[in-house]
Amino acid sequence: NAGVTQTPKFQVLKTGQSMTLQCAQDMNHEYMSWYRQDPGMGLRLIHYSVGAGITDQGEVPNGYNVSRSTTEDFPLRLLSAAPSQTSVYFCASSRLAGDKNIQYFGAGTRLSVL
Amino acid sequence: SQQGEEDPQALSIQEGENATMNCSYKTSINNLQWYRQNSGRGLVHLILIRSNEREKHSGRLRVTLDTSKKSSSLLITASRAADTASYFCATDPFGSGGSNYKLTFGKGTLLTVNP
């Protein structure tokens, strides 16, 4: 059981480049989300989805796009990378089951934008 | 904005001692969770406590919740070097228009357990 898989693990971009961070889960979870983690800032929600075809913005959505064409996949797109997007990105998933929204996290993608 | 705030930001103890971390939050909640993050890894769920519960145990973990003070504490008893990690509280805001899945994480407490 793989859980939540993120690729790549590391990435270096130049300012202005675009890329897609991949996230896949094999637990049939309805809810998926993307966070960024910066030193001293904790985790901040970027975008989330409650099911295929449904996405919404979190706390820090600017500069990022998402789509959810299947239950399993939730890619995060950086359209034009900026140094401020240097961070560690985590994907998480959970069931939408009453008050037990326990989230399962991937191992993270460490992104540097030069 | 951050809902939960952990205290202290960093804690260093000796193996075998108990470690206590606190979390304060701002708005009413459905539940509160604690997660652990080992260096370079993703977060792992530890324990969930509902708003109508006051105390919960899981192995060497004890969590308390005081909704009147909007605070929670995580106690790790008989700590081990392997407990070295960052610990985060996460709250599920009550009455958030049905979106009870949007957890809000604090900034974390870095626990170091020295052998």
Short mmCIF file of C-alpha atoms in Angstrom, two decimals:
data_model
loop_
_atom_site.label_atom_id
_atom_site.label_comp_id
_atom_site.label_asym_id
_atom_site.label_seq_id
_atom_site.Cartn_x
_atom_site.Cartn_y
_atom_site.Cartn_z
CA ASN A 1 0.00 0.00 0.00
CA ALA A 2 1.84 3.10 -1.27
CA GLY A 3 -0.36 5.75 0.40
CA VAL A 4 0.42 9.24 -0.94
CA THR A 5 3.20 9.45 -3.52
CA GLN A 6 4.83 12.71 -4.55
CA THR A 7 7.21 13.25 -7.42
CA PRO A 8 9.79 14.59 -7.86
CA LYS A 9 11.49 14.61 -4.45
CA PHE A 10 13.80 17.48 -5.40
CA GLN A 11 13.64 20.13 -8.11
CA VAL A 12 15.63 23.22 -9.05
CA LEU A 13 14.01 25.75 -11.35
CA LYS A 14 15.03 29.05 -12.84
CA THR A 15 12.80 32.07 -12.38
CA GLY A 16 10.03 32.04 -14.96
CA GLN A 17 10.09 28.32 -15.64
CA SER A 18 6.97 26.23 -15.21
CA MET A 19 6.59 22.78 -13.75
CA THR A 20 4.08 20.34 -12.31
CA LEU A 21 4.40 18.63 -8.96
CA GLN A 22 2.71 15.25 -9.04
CA CYS A 23 0.63 13.71 -6.25
CA ALA A 24 -1.14 10.36 -6.33
CA GLN A 25 -2.97 8.41 -3.63
CA ASP A 26 -4.23 4.84 -3.70
CA MET A 27 -6.59 4.99 -0.70
CA ASN A 28 -9.68 6.18 -2.63
CA HIS A 29 -9.75 9.36 -0.54
CA GLU A 30 -12.16 12.07 -1.60
CA TYR A 31 -10.18 14.97 -0.16
CA MET A 32 -6.74 16.01 -1.39
CA SER A 33 -4.73 19.10 -0.62
CA TRP A 34 -1.44 20.87 -1.20
CA TYR A 35 0.54 22.65 1.50
CA ARG A 36 3.77 24.55 1.49
CA GLN A 37 6.09 24.51 4.48
CA ASP A 38 8.50 27.36 5.10
CA PRO A 39 10.81 27.85 8.10
CA GLY A 40 8.95 29.50 10.96
CA MET A 41 5.65 29.48 9.04
CA GLY A 42 4.31 26.00 9.60
CA LEU A 43 2.12 24.49 6.89
CA ARG A 44 -0.03 26.74 4.75
CA LEU A 45 -2.82 25.43 2.55
CA ILE A 46 -2.43 26.25 -1.16
CA HIS A 47 -5.34 24.46 -2.88
CA TYR A 48 -7.65 21.61 -2.03
CA SER A 49 -10.19 19.31 -3.67
CA VAL A 50 -13.15 17.39 -2.29
CA GLY A 51 -13.54 15.18 -5.33
CA ALA A 52 -12.90 14.79 -9.04
CA GLY A 53 -13.73 17.99 -10.89
CA ILE A 54 -13.92 20.10 -7.70
CA THR A 55 -11.11 22.35 -6.50
CA ASP A 56 -10.88 25.44 -4.33
CA GLN A 57 -8.32 27.90 -3.05
CA GLY A 58 -6.64 27.74 0.30
CA GLU A 59 -4.69 30.36 2.20
CA VAL A 60 -1.88 31.01 -0.33
CA PRO A 61 -3.13 30.12 -3.86
CA ASN A 62 -1.42 32.82 -5.93
CA GLY A 63 1.02 31.49 -8.52
CA TYR A 64 -0.35 27.94 -8.37
CA ASN A 65 -2.99 26.03 -10.35
CA VAL A 66 -4.55 22.65 -9.65
CA SER A 67 -6.94 20.25 -11.33
CA ARG A 68 -8.58 17.01 -10.24
CA SER A 69 -9.55 14.85 -13.19
CA THR A 70 -9.45 11.58 -11.21
CA THR A 71 -9.87 10.59 -7.57
CA GLU A 72 -6.27 9.40 -7.43
CA ASP A 73 -4.31 12.36 -8.85
CA PHE A 74 -3.99 15.99 -7.79
CA PRO A 75 -1.15 17.79 -9.62
CA LEU A 76 0.07 21.25 -8.60
CA ARG A 77 1.25 23.53 -11.39
CA LEU A 78 3.63 26.46 -11.03
CA LEU A 79 2.98 28.62 -14.07
CA SER A 80 5.97 30.98 -13.80
CA ALA A 81 8.24 30.10 -10.90
CA ALA A 82 9.46 32.85 -8.57
CA PRO A 83 12.12 32.73 -5.83
CA SER A 84 9.32 33.25 -3.27
CA GLN A 85 8.04 29.79 -4.23
CA THR A 86 11.18 28.13 -2.90
CA SER A 87 9.71 25.81 -0.29
CA VAL A 88 8.89 22.26 0.64
CA TYR A 89 5.56 21.14 -0.81
CA PHE A 90 3.39 18.46 0.76
CA CYS A 91 0.38 16.71 -0.67
CA ALA A 92 -2.15 15.17 1.71
CA SER A 93 -5.34 13.17 1.39
CA SER A 94 -8.16 12.11 3.68
CA ARG A 95 -11.63 10.67 3.71
CA LEU A 96 -14.60 13.00 4.08
CA ALA A 97 -15.92 11.03 7.01
CA GLY A 98 -17.68 13.13 9.60
CA ASP A 99 -15.27 14.56 12.12
CA LYS A 100 -12.45 12.13 11.50
CA ASN A 101 -10.56 14.01 8.81
CA ILE A 102 -7.19 12.43 9.53
CA GLN A 103 -4.79 13.43 6.78
CA TYR A 104 -2.13 11.24 5.18
CA PHE A 105 0.90 13.07 3.85
CA GLY A 106 3.37 12.39 1.09
CA ALA A 107 7.12 12.65 1.66
CA GLY A 108 7.32 16.12 0.12
CA THR A 109 8.93 17.88 -2.84
CA ARG A 110 11.81 20.22 -2.09
CA LEU A 111 11.75 23.04 -4.64
CA SER A 112 14.39 25.71 -5.16
CA VAL A 113 13.76 28.60 -7.54
CA LEU A 114 16.89 30.49 -8.54
CA SER B 1 -3.93 32.63 8.98
CA GLN B 2 -2.57 30.24 11.61
CA GLN B 3 -5.26 28.84 13.87
CA GLY B 4 -3.05 26.86 16.23
CA GLU B 5 0.11 28.02 17.90
CA GLU B 6 2.43 25.56 19.62
CA ASP B 7 4.50 26.38 22.65
CA PRO B 8 7.41 26.11 23.19
CA GLN B 9 8.95 26.51 19.73
CA ALA B 10 11.78 24.18 20.76
CA LEU B 11 12.26 21.73 23.62
CA SER B 12 15.36 19.72 24.52
CA ILE B 13 15.20 16.92 27.11
CA GLN B 14 17.06 13.81 28.18
CA GLU B 15 15.95 10.30 27.26
CA GLY B 16 13.48 8.97 29.83
CA GLU B 17 12.08 12.38 30.73
CA ASN B 18 8.57 13.51 29.87
CA ALA B 19 7.94 16.11 27.18
CA THR B 20 4.97 18.46 27.22
CA MET B 21 3.92 20.64 24.31
CA ASN B 22 1.05 23.07 24.23
CA CYS B 23 -1.24 24.33 21.51
CA SER B 24 -3.53 27.34 21.61
CA TYR B 25 -6.15 28.10 18.99
CA LYS B 26 -8.52 30.94 18.22
CA THR B 27 -11.94 29.69 17.14
CA SER B 28 -14.32 26.91 18.13
CA ILE B 29 -13.37 23.52 16.76
CA ASN B 30 -14.83 20.13 15.90
CA ASN B 31 -11.64 18.33 16.83
CA LEU B 32 -7.93 18.82 17.34
CA GLN B 33 -5.19 16.57 16.05
CA TRP B 34 -1.49 16.17 16.73
CA TYR B 35 0.98 15.22 14.01
CA ARG B 36 4.68 14.34 14.08
CA GLN B 37 7.24 15.22 11.42
CA ASN B 38 10.64 13.59 11.38
CA SER B 39 13.38 15.58 9.69
CA GLY B 40 12.98 15.52 5.91
CA ARG B 41 9.73 13.57 6.02
CA GLY B 42 6.01 14.17 5.72
CA LEU B 43 3.68 14.58 8.67
CA VAL B 44 2.25 11.54 10.41
CA HIS B 45 -0.99 11.58 12.38
CA LEU B 46 -0.60 10.75 16.08
CA ILE B 47 -3.91 11.30 17.83
CA LEU B 48 -7.27 13.04 17.46
CA ILE B 49 -9.37 14.46 20.29
CA ARG B 50 -12.93 15.60 19.75
CA SER B 51 -14.29 18.85 21.15
CA ASN B 52 -16.45 16.96 23.69
CA GLU B 53 -13.49 14.99 25.03
CA ARG B 54 -11.11 16.25 27.71
CA GLU B 55 -8.37 13.65 27.68
CA LYS B 56 -7.18 10.87 25.43
CA HIS B 57 -4.38 8.32 25.63
CA SER B 58 -2.49 6.37 23.01
CA GLY B 59 0.52 4.38 24.17
CA ARG B 60 3.01 6.89 25.64
CA LEU B 61 0.95 9.83 24.38
CA ARG B 62 -1.56 11.76 26.46
CA VAL B 63 -3.56 14.61 24.99
CA THR B 64 -5.75 17.02 26.90
CA LEU B 65 -8.20 19.55 25.54
CA ASP B 66 -9.63 22.58 27.32
CA THR B 67 -12.19 24.20 25.04
CA SER B 68 -12.88 27.00 27.53
CA LYS B 69 -9.25 28.09 27.26
CA LYS B 70 -8.95 27.05 23.61
CA SER B 71 -5.86 25.03 24.37
CA SER B 72 -4.50 21.50 24.16
CA SER B 73 -1.40 19.76 25.45
CA LEU B 74 0.52 16.75 24.23
CA LEU B 75 2.49 14.77 26.79
CA ILE B 76 5.03 12.17 25.70
CA THR B 77 6.07 10.01 28.63
CA ALA B 78 9.41 8.22 29.00
CA SER B 79 10.79 9.85 25.89
CA ARG B 80 13.21 8.12 23.56
CA ALA B 81 15.78 9.43 21.10
CA ALA B 82 13.45 8.24 18.33
CA ASP B 83 10.84 10.76 19.54
CA THR B 84 13.08 13.56 18.22
CA ALA B 85 10.87 15.34 15.68
CA SER B 86 8.65 18.38 15.15
CA TYR B 87 5.16 18.16 16.57
CA PHE B 88 2.21 20.06 15.12
CA CYS B 89 -1.31 20.61 16.30
CA ALA B 90 -4.05 20.90 13.68
CA THR B 91 -7.54 22.19 14.23
CA ASP B 92 -10.75 21.52 12.38
CA PRO B 93 -12.74 24.76 12.68
CA PHE B 94 -16.34 24.37 13.79
CA GLY B 95 -19.11 25.72 11.63
CA SER B 96 -16.87 26.36 8.60
CA GLY B 97 -19.76 26.01 6.15
CA GLY B 98 -19.51 22.24 6.04
CA SER B 99 -15.85 22.33 5.11
CA ASN B 100 -14.81 20.35 8.15
CA TYR B 101 -11.88 18.82 6.32
CA LYS B 102 -9.72 21.96 6.04
CA LEU B 103 -7.27 21.49 8.84
CA THR B 104 -5.25 24.48 10.02
CA PHE B 105 -1.77 23.68 11.29
CA GLY B 106 0.35 25.50 13.83
CA LYS B 107 4.04 26.27 13.41
CA GLY B 108 5.20 23.30 15.44
CA THR B 109 7.40 22.43 18.41
CA LEU B 110 10.83 20.97 17.68
CA LEU B 111 11.52 18.27 20.26
CA THR B 112 15.05 16.99 20.73
CA VAL B 113 15.55 13.96 22.96
CA ASN B 114 19.19 13.50 23.91
CA PRO B 115 20.45 9.96 24.55
#
